[in-house]
Short mmCIF file of C-alpha atoms in Angstrom, two decimals:
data_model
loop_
_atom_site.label_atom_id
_atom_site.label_comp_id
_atom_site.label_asym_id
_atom_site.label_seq_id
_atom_site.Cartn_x
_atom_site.Cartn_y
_atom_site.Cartn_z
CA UNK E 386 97.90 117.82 98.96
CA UNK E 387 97.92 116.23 96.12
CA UNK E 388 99.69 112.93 94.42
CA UNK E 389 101.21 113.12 90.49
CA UNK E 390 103.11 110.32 88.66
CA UNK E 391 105.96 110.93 86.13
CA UNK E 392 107.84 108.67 83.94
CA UNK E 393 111.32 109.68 83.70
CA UNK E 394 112.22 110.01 80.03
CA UNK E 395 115.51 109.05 78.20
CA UNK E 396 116.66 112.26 77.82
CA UNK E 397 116.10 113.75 80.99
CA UNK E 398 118.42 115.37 82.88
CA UNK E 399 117.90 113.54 86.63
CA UNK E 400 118.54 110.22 84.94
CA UNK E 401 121.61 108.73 86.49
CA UNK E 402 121.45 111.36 89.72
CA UNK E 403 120.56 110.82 92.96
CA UNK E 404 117.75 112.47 94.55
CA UNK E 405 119.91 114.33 97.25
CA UNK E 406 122.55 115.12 94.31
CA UNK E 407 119.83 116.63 92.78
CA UNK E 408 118.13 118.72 96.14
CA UNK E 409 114.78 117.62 94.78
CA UNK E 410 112.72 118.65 97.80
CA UNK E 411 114.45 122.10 98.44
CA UNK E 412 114.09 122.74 94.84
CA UNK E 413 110.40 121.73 94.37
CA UNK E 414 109.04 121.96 97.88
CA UNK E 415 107.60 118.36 96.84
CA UNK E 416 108.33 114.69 98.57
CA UNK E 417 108.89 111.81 96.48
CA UNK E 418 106.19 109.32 98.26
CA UNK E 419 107.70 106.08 96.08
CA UNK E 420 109.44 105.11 92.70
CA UNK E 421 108.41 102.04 90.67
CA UNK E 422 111.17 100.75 88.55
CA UNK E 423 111.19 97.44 86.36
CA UNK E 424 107.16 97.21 87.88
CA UNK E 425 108.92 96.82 91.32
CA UNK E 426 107.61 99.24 93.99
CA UNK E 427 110.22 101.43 96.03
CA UNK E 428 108.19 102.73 99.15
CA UNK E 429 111.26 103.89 101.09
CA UNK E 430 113.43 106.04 99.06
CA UNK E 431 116.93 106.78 100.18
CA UNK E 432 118.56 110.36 99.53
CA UNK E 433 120.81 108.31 97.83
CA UNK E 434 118.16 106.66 95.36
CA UNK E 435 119.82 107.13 91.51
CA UNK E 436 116.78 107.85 89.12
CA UNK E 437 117.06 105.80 85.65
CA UNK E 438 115.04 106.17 82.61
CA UNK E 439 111.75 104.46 82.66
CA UNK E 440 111.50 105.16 86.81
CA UNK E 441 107.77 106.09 87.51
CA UNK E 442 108.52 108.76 90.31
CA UNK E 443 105.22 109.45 92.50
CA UNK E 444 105.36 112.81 93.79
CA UNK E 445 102.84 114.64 96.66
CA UNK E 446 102.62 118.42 97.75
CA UNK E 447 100.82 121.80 97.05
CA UNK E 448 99.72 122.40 93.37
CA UNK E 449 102.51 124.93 93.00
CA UNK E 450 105.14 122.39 94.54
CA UNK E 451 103.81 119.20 91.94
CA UNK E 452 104.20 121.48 89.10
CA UNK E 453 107.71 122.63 90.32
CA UNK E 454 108.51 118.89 90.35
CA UNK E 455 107.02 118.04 87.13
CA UNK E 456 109.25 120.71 85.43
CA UNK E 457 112.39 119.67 87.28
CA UNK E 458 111.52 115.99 86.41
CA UNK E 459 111.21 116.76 82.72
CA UNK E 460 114.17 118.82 82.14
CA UNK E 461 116.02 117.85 79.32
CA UNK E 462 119.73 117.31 79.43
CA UNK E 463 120.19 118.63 75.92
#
């Protein structure tokens, strides 16, 4: 297991979506430990949680899973 930070970028394409909108762990096989927004810490994410730009999202899982995650983090919406 492992634990990887990203910073969710203004163009991004989960900005504005939840993360069960989004099926983030069946898509990635990763689990979203916390988010830190405006240098607040978010420990217990709802399904519901609505990622905005600037949202430090702290993922954990297999290698394979993180880089799944990182990907689908850092899609573009363009």
């Amino acid at each position: 297991m492992e634990i990887e930070t990203f910073t969710i970028l203004p163009d991004s394409r989960v900005s504005g979506k939840s993360i069960k909108d989004l099926n983030f762990r069946s898509k990635t096989g990763a689990t979203i430990l916390a988010v830190e927004r405006n240098n607040e810490m978010h420990a217990i994410i709802d399904p519901e949680f609505t990622f905005e730009t600037g949202d430090i999202v702290f993922v954990t899982g297999g290698k394979d899973d993180i880089k799944r995650a990182v990907t689908y983090l850092a899609e573009s919406a363009l």
